[in-house]
Short mmCIF file of C-alpha atoms in Angstrom, two decimals:
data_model
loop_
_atom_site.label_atom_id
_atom_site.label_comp_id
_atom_site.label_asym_id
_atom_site.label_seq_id
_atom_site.Cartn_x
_atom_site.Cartn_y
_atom_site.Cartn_z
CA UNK A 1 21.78 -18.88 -5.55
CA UNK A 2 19.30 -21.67 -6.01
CA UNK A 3 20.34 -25.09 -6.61
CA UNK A 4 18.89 -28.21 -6.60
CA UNK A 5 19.45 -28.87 -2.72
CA UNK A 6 18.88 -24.79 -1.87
CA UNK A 7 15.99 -22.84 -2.11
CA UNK A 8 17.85 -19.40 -1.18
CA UNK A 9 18.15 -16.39 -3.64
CA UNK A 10 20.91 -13.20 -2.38
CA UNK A 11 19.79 -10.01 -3.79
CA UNK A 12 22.61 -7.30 -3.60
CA UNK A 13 21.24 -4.00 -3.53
CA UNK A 14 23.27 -1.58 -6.06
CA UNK A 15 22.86 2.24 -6.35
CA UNK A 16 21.96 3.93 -10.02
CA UNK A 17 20.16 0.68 -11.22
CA UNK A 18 16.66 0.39 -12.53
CA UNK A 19 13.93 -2.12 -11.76
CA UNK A 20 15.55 -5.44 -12.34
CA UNK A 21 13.68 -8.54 -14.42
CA UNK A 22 14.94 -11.72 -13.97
CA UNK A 23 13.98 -15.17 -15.38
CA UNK A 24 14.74 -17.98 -13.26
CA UNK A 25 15.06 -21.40 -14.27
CA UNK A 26 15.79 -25.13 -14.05
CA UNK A 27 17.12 -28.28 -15.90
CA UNK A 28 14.26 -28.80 -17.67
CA UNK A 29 14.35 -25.14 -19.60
CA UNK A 30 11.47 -23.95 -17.63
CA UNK A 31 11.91 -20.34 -16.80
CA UNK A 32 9.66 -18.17 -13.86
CA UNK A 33 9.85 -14.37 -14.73
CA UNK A 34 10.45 -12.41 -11.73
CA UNK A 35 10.50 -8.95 -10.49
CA UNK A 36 12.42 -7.79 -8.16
CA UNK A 37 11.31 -4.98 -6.24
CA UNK A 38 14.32 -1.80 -5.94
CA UNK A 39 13.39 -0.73 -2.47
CA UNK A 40 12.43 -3.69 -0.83
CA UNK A 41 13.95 -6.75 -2.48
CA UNK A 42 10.40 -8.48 -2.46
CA UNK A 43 10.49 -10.81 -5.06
CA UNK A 44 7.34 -11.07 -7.37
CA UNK A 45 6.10 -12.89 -10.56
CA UNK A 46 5.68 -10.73 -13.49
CA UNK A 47 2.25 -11.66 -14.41
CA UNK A 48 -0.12 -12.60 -11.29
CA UNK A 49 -3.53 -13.29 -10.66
CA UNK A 50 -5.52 -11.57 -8.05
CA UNK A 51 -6.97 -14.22 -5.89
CA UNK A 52 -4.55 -16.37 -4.22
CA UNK A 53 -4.71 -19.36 -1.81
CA UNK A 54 -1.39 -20.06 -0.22
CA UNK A 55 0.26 -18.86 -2.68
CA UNK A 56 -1.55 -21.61 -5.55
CA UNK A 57 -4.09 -19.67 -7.65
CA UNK A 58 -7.45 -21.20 -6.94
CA UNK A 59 -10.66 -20.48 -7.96
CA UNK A 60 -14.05 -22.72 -7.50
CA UNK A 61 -17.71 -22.77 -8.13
CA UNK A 62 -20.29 -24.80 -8.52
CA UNK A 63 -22.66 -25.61 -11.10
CA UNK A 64 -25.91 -27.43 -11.68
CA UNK A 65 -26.29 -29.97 -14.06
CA UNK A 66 -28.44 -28.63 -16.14
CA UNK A 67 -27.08 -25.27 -16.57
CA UNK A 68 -27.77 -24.21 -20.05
CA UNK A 69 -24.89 -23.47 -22.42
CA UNK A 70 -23.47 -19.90 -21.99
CA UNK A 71 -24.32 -19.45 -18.30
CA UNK A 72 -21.13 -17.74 -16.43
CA UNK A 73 -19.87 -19.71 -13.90
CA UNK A 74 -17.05 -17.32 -12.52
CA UNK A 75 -14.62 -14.56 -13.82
CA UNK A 76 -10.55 -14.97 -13.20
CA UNK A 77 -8.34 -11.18 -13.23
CA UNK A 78 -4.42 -11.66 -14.09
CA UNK A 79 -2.41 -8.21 -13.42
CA UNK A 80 0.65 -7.20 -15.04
CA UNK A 81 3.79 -4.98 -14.07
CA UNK A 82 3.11 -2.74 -17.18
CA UNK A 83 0.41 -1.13 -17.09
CA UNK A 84 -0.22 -0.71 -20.79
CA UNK A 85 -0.19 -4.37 -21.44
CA UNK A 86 -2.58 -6.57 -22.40
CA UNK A 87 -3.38 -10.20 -20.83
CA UNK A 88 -5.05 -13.17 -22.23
CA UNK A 89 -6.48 -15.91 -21.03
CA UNK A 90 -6.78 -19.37 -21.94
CA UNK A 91 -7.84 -23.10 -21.20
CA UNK A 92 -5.50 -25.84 -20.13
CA UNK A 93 -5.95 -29.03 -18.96
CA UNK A 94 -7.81 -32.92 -20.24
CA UNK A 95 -9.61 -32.18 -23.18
CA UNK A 96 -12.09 -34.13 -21.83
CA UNK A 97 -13.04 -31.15 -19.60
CA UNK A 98 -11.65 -27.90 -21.44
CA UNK A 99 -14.47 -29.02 -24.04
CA UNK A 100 -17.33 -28.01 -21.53
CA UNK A 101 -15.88 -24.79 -21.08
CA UNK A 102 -14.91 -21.80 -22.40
CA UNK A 103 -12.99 -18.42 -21.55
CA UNK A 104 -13.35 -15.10 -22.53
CA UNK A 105 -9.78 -14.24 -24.06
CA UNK A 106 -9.26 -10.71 -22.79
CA UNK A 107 -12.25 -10.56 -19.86
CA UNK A 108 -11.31 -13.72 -17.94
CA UNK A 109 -14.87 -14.79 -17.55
CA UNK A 110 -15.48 -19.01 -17.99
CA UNK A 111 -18.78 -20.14 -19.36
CA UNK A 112 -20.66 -23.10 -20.38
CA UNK A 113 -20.28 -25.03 -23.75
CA UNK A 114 -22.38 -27.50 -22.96
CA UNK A 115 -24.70 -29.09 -20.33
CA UNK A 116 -23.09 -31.47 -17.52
CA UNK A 117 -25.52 -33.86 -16.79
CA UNK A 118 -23.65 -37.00 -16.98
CA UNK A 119 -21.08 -35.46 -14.64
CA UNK A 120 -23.75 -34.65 -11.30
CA UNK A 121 -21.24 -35.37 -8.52
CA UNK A 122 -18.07 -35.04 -10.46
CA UNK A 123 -15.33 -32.46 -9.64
CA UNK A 124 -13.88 -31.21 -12.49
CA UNK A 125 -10.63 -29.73 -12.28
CA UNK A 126 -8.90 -27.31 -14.96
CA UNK A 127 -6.27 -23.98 -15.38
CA UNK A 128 -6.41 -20.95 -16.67
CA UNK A 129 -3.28 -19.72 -18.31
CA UNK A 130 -2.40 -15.64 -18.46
CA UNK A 131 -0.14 -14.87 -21.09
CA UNK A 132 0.34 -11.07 -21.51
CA UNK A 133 2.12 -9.62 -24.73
CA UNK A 134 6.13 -9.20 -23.79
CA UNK A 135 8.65 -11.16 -26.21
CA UNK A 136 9.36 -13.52 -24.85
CA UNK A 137 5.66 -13.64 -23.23
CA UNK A 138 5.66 -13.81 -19.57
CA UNK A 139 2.63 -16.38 -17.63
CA UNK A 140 0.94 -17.38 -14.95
CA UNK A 141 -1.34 -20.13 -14.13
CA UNK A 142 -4.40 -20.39 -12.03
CA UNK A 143 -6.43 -23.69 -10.88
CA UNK A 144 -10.06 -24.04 -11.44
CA UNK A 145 -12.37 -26.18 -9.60
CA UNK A 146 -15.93 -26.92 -10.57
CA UNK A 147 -18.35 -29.18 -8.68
CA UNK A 148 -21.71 -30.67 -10.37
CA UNK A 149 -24.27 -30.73 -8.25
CA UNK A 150 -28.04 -31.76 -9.13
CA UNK A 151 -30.36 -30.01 -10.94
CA UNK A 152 -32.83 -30.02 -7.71
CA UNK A 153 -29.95 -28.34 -5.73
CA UNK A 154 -30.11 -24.14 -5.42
CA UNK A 155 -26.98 -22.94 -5.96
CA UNK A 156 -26.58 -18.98 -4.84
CA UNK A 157 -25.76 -17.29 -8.00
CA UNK A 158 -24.29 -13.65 -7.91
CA UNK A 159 -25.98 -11.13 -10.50
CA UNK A 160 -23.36 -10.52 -11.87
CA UNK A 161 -19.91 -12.14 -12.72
CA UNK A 162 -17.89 -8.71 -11.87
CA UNK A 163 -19.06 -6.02 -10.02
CA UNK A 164 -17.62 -2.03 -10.21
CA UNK A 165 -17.70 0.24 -7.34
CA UNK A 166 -16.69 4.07 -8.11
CA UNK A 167 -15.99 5.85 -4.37
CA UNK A 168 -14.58 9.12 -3.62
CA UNK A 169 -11.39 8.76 -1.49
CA UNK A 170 -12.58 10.23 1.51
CA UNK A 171 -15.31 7.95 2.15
CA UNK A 172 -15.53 7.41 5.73
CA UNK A 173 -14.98 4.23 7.43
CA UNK A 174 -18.31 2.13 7.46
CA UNK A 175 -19.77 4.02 4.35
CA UNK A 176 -21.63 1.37 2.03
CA UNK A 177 -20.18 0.91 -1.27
CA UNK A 178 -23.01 -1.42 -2.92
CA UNK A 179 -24.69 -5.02 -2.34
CA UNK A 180 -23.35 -8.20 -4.01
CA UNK A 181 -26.78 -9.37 -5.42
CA UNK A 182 -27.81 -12.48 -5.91
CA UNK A 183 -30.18 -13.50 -9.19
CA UNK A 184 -32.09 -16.28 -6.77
CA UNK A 185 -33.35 -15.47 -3.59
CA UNK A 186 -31.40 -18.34 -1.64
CA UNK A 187 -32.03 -18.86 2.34
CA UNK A 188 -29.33 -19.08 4.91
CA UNK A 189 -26.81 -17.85 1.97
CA UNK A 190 -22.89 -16.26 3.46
CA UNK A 191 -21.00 -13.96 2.20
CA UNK A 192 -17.64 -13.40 2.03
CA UNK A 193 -14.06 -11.86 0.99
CA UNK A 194 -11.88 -15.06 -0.27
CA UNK A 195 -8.27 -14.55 0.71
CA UNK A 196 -8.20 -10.90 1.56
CA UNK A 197 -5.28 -9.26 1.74
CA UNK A 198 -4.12 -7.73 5.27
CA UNK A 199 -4.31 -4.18 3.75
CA UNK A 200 -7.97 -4.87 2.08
CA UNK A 201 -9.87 -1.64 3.27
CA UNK A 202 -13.30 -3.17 2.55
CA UNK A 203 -15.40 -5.86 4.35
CA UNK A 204 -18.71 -7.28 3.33
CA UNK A 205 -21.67 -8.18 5.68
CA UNK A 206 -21.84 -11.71 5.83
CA UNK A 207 -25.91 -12.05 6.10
CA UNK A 208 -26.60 -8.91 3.33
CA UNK A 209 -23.98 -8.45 1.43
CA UNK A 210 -23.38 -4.98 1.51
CA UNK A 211 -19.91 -3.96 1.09
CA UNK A 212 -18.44 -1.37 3.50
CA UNK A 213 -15.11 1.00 4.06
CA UNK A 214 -13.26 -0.79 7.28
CA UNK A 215 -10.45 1.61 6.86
CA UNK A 216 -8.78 4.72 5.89
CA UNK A 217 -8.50 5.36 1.58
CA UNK A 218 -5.87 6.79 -0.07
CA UNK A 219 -6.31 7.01 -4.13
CA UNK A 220 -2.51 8.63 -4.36
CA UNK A 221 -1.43 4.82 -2.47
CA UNK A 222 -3.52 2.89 -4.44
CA UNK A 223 -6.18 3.56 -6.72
CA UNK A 224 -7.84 0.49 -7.82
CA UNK A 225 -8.93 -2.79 -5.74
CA UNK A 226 -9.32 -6.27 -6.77
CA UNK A 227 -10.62 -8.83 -4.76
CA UNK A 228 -12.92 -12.21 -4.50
CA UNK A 229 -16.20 -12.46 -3.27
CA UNK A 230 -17.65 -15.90 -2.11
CA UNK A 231 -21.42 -16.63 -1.97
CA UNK A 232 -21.72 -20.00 0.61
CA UNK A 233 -25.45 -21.66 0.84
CA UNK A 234 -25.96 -24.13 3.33
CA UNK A 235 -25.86 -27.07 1.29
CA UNK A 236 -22.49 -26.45 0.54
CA UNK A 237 -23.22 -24.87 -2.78
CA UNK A 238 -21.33 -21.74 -3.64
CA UNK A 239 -20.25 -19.16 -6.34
CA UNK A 240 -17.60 -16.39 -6.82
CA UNK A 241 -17.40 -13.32 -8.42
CA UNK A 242 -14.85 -10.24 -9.48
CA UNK A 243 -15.41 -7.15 -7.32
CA UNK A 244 -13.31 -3.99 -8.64
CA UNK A 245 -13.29 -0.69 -6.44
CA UNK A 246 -12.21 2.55 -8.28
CA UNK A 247 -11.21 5.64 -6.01
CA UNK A 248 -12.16 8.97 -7.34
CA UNK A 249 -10.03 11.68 -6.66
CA UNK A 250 -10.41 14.49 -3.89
CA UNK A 251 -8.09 17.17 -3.80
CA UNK A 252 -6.39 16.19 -0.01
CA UNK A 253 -2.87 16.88 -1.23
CA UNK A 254 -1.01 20.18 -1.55
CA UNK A 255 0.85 20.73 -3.96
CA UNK A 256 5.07 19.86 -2.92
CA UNK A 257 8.16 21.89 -4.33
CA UNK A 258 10.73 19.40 -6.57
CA UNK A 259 14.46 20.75 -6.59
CA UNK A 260 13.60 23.95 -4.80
CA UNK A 261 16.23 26.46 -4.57
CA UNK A 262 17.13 28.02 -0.71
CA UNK A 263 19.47 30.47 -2.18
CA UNK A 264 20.50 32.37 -5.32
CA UNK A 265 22.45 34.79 -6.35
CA UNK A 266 22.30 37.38 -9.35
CA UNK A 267 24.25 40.55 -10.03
CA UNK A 268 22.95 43.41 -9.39
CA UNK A 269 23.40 44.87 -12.85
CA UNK A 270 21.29 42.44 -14.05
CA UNK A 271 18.49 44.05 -16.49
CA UNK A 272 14.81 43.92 -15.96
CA UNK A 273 12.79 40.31 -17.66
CA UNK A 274 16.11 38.65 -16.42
CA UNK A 275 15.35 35.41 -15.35
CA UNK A 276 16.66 34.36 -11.73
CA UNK A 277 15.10 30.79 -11.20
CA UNK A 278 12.51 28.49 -12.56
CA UNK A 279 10.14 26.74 -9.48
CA UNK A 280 8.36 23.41 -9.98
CA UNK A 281 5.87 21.76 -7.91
CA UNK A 282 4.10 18.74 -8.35
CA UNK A 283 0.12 17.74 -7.02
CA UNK A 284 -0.88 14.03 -6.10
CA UNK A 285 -4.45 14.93 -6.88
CA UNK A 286 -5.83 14.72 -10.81
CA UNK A 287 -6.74 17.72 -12.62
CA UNK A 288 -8.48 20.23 -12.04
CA UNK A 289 -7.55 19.93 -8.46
CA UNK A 290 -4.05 19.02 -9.49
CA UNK A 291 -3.00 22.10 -11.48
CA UNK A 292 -0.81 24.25 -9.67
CA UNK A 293 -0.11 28.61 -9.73
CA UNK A 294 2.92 30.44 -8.26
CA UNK A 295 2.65 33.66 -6.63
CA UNK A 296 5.54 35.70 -4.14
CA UNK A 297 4.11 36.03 -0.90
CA UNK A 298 3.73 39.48 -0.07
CA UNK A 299 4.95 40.62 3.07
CA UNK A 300 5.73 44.21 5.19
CA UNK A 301 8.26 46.17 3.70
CA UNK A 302 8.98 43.50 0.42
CA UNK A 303 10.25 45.33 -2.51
CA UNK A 304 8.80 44.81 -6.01
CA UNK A 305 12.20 44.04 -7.51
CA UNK A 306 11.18 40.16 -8.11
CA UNK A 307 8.22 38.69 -9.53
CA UNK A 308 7.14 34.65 -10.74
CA UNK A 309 5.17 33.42 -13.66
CA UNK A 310 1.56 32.27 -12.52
CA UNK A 311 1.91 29.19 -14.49
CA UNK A 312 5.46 28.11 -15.90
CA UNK A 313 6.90 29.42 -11.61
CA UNK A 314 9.66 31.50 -13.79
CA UNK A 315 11.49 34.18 -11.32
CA UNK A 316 12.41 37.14 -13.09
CA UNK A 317 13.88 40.44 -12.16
CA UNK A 318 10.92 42.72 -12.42
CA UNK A 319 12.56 46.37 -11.91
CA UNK A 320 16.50 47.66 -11.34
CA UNK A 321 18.76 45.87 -8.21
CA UNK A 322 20.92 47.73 -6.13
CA UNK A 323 23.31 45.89 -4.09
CA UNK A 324 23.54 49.17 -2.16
CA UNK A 325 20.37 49.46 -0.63
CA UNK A 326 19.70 45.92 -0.55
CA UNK A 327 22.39 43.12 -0.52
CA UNK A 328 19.63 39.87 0.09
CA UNK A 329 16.46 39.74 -1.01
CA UNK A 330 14.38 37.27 1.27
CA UNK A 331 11.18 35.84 -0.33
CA UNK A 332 8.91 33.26 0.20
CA UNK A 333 6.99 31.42 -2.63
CA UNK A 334 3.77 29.77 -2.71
CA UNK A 335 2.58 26.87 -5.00
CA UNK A 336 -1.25 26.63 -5.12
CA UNK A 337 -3.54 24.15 -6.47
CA UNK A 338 -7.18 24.83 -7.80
CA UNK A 339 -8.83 23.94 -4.67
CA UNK A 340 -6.96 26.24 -2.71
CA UNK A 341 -3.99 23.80 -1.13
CA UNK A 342 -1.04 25.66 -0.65
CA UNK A 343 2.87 24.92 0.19
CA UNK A 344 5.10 27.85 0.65
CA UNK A 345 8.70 27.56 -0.11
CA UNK A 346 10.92 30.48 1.21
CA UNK A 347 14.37 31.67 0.25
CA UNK A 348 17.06 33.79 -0.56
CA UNK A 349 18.31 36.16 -3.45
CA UNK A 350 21.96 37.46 -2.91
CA UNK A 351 23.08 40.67 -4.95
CA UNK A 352 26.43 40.58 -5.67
CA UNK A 353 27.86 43.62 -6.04
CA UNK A 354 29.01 45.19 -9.86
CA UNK A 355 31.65 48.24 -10.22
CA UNK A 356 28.48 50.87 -11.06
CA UNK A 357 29.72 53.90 -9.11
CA UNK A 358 32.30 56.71 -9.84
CA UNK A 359 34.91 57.58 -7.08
CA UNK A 360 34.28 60.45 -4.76
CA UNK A 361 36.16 63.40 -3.40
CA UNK A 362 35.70 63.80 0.33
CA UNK A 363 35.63 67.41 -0.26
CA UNK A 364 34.60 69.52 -3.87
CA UNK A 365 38.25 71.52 -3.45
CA UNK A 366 40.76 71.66 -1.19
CA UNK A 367 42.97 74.59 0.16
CA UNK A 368 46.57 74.48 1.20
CA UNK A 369 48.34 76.83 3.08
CA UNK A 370 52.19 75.99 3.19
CA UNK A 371 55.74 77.68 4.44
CA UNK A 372 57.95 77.31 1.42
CA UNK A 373 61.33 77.97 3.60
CA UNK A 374 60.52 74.73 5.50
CA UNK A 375 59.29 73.04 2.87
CA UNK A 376 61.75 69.54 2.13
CA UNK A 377 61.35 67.23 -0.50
CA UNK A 378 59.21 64.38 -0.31
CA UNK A 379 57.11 65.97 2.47
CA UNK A 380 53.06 65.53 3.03
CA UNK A 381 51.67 69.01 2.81
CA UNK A 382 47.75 67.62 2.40
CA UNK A 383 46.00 64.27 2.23
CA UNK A 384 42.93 63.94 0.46
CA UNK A 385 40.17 61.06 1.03
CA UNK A 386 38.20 59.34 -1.99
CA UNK A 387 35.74 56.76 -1.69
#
């Protein structure tokens, strides 16, 4: 509970309940939308930006006075829960200073309107508001700081405002991904990562600006990276820009059985197309590595009397059962992706037994050889076995 002297919330964990969205707010009506995660109990806002500083969303640059109108001075990224919606961006803050800028509503990237010249030496502070499209809309705010520096100043300018990286997966550690470029060949200039996360698997040289892998990818964990990149010069000048890293697939997973049966049992009169058992498997990897075949493993001495759908893994009786000569089938099946991943599954088929066989005589005709002046009622004069 969170009160005005408290800053505690108690999450109770409760089984059979989806992800939970909360809104939490205060006297004056002003709500923070919250998620709360189902596993862990971490507690996030539902719309967040991707650059952080202790836990305020900052972004700066700087920017000469005489920078004409239109030049991009940085680019902000909001994320949202759902992955289908859309965020926009806007100004707030002193008119005064919203009126020199302007934001792209759907890329994030803030521009000149106009020229700053009688601001050299001014810091000019504003925020970016991300709205995305929920009803009730759900927000977040980020702070933006730009400095005006003098027209005779170099100021290290990236080429471009957002830079894409595509990488396979399995990209070793200390492969290069690209260079952060700069348009202006500016001395002494330092790169880095702003506020990287822990988990970040990608460093950047601070003298060249190359970008490399400082740990082990996994596309199937996460598949897309967002992160700041900081250009320092000496004289204290500096910009930032959007770096996105995209990992392509590579087919590293085999494919993994869902609700896979260990036993089963079918009667033994049970005609031929019957089906037994339908198999599903799921891949990690994307198409066409991800699309999965079932086969029956053939082994030494395994009858025919089962066989599975290449594609929909249906398990049908494929010629007559007979409890009699075989009471458990044992079989193993194998889902396989395109690149030749495999996961074998085995298990068992119990025949139960149907009444399919007339009764037997132990012998085709009997003989009986009795002495009819000892012969009492009720006696046993032959015993005959069926079976």
């Amino acid at each position: 509970v969170l009160t005005n002297k408290t800053s505690i919330l108690t999450v109770q964990a409760l089984d059979g309940v989806p992800p939970l969205h909360y809104s939490m707010g205060g006297g004056d009506n002003r709500q923070k939308p919250l998620r709360i995660e189902k596993l862990t109990g971490r507690i996030h806002p539902k719309v967040v930006f991707t650059y952080h500083l202790q836990q305020i969303y900052k972004y700066s640059a700087t920017v000469s006075a005489n920078a004409r109108e239109g030049e991009t001075l940085l680019m902000v990224s909001a994320s949202d829960d759902d992955s289908d919606d859309t965020v926009e961006y806007s100004l707030m803050g002193d008119d005064h200073i919203t009126q020199s800028f302007r934001i792209h509503p759907r890329h994030g990237t803030l521009s000149l309107v106009k020229t700053l010249n009688s601001l050299v030496g001014s810091s000019l502070n504003l925020a970016v508001r991300a709205t995305d499209q929920a009803n009730p809309p759900h927000q977040a705010n980020a702070q933006v700081s730009i400095s005006v520096l003098p027209d005779e100043v170099t100021i290290p300018k990236f080429s471009s405002s957002h830079y894409l990286f595509l990488i396979p997966e399995d990209s070793a550690i200390g492969t290069v991904i690209g260079k952060l470029q700069q348009t202006e060949d500016v001395s002494d200039v330092r790169f880095s990562l702003v506020d990287a996360p822990a988990d970040l698997p990608f460093s950047v040289e601070r003298a060249t600006g190359q970008l490399l892998v400082s740990r082990s990818l996994d596309r199937e964990t996460k598949e897309v990276w967002r992160f700041v990149a900081r250009a320092d010069a000496a004289n204290s000048a500096h910009s930032m820009a959007m770096v996105t890293v995209r990992l392509s697939d590579v087919n590293d997973n085999a494919p993994s059985f869902t609700g896979a049966y260990d036993r089963l049992v079918i009667s033994e009169d049970a005609p031929v197309g019957t089906t037994v058992a339908v198999f599903s498997a799921i891949d990690a990897d994307r198409s066409p590595g991800g699309r999965i075949s079932f086969s029956l493993v053939e082994k030494a001495g395994s009858n025919k009397a089962f066989t599975v759908d290449a594609e929909s893994g249906w398990l049908v009786v494929a010629a007559p059962l007979d409890r009699e000569l075989q009471s458990v089938a044992e079989l193993v099946i194998r889902a396989t992706d395109e690149g030749g991943l495999f996961t074998d599954h085995p298990f068992k088929i119990e025949i139960t037994d149907v009444n399919d066989e007339a009764p037997q005589f132990d012998e085709n005709f009997y003989i009986v050889y009795v002495d009819s002046s000892i012969l009492t009622a009720g006696q046993i004069v032959a015993r005959v076995v069926v079976t």
